[in-house]
Amino acid sequence: MSVTAARGFTASGVSAGIKDSGAPDLALVVNRGPSYAAAAVFTSNRVQAAPVRWSRRVIGDGALAAVVLNSGGANACTGPAGEDDARAMAERTARALRVEAEQVAVCSTGLIGVPLPMDRVTAGIDAAAAELSEDGGEAAAIAIKTTDSVHKTAVASGSGPDSGPRSGSGPGPGWTVGGMAKGAGMLAPGLATMLVVLTTDADVSAPTLDSALRQAVRTTFDRVDSDGCMSTNDTVLLLASGASGVRPDPAEFAEAVHGVCLDLALRLVADAEGASKEIEVRVVGAASEQDAVTVGRSIARNNLLKCALHGEDPNWGRVLSAIGTTSAVFDPDRLDVSINGVRVCRDGAAGEPRDKVDLSGRAVTVTVDLRSGDASATIWTNDLTAAYVHENSAYSS
């Protein structure tokens, strides 16, 4: 049920004609209250799309009544006209829902530099408003896809203020967190080329939402590094309706938000463009968390290693080379590397025979022990394939 798993929300997804294929391309997510608390995290790219600029402004008071999203066009690098179009999307949505435009966030995804066909967009908003329902979460998730092969949703819930979150397929007697995401390429720190909408029926204030969201994003979406590229449109929104009437423990609520974000982040990695391997880079024994993240990202962005793993070659030398480009604290003669459980490098030299490593499956785990402290971090990435190159060489054609 995605974003409508939480009570107090309706959603829809329609085909507005933005995409030439005729596939669904416009979605609405609406908070029916009684609370309208919200929080957001946006791309750290200095080149930001008009919808990001608009949404940054309207989230300032910590409240949202709705989100309008389109795929098929990013409305990025479109000049003053793009700013006008983002505002027009919010105003048209507000008119259809009888709310204020400043209560509407706008999200767009697709090709950069191409103006949106606003006549189709506005007509699509009206159509989406007419189809809003409590069962519309899946349709909304489908409508925001671009190169995604599957739509991505996740749900977690808690039974009351004194109990922790549990996985589930829909709302329980307590409170629920639901979410949807899109993204299959340009996955790198600073979020990813993704749009994410999270909802909850918990009675949670905007500051609590903001704290939970930022904690969750820092160790989930911000640690997905599929291809080292950062988007102009990344947006993660968290809206609370308060419809359950339950005010959960903040720590337990944050855990549930983290769980949904992690679920969605791993779905992004699993659906990355052209990928044949899902690679988990675990860095342990670091002097600091920042060192662990820096080393993990260097490994995840090493194209030689990504090619090797695609070819099922456990080339640990490329791991060491990536580590060596960082400023992290380590002794090169004390580095250990394991690939899928086999310690192929011990003390900075050859360990177990490489032919013991089974890389025939899709899942790959690279574990690095810096032996310099107690901190750790995990980065998720993919292999580099000919299919990725092909898909991105023809993306705008």
CSV table of C-alpha atoms in Angstrom, one decimal, residues 11 35 59 76 91 151 167 180 185 187 214 277 282 289 298 324 338 348 353:
chain,number,residue,atom,x,y,z
A,11,ALA,CA,-2.7,9.0,-3.5
A,35,SER,CA,-1.8,17.1,11.4
A,59,ILE,CA,8.9,23.2,3.7
A,76,ALA,CA,16.1,21.3,-14.2
A,91,GLU,CA,-0.9,26.2,-7.6
A,151,HIS,CA,8.3,0.4,-8.5
A,167,SER,CA,7.5,-5.0,9.6
A,180,MET,CA,7.7,5.0,-2.1
A,185,GLY,CA,20.9,5.7,-11.9
A,187,LEU,CA,23.1,7.0,-7.3
A,214,ARG,CA,18.1,13.2,8.8
A,277,LYS,CA,25.9,-7.4,-9.0
A,282,ARG,CA,31.7,-3.0,4.8
A,289,GLU,CA,33.1,6.8,11.1
A,298,SER,CA,36.5,5.2,-2.6
A,324,GLY,CA,45.4,4.1,-0.6
A,338,SER,CA,37.5,-10.4,2.5
A,348,GLY,CA,48.4,-6.0,3.1
A,353,PRO,CA,43.5,-18.3,-2.6
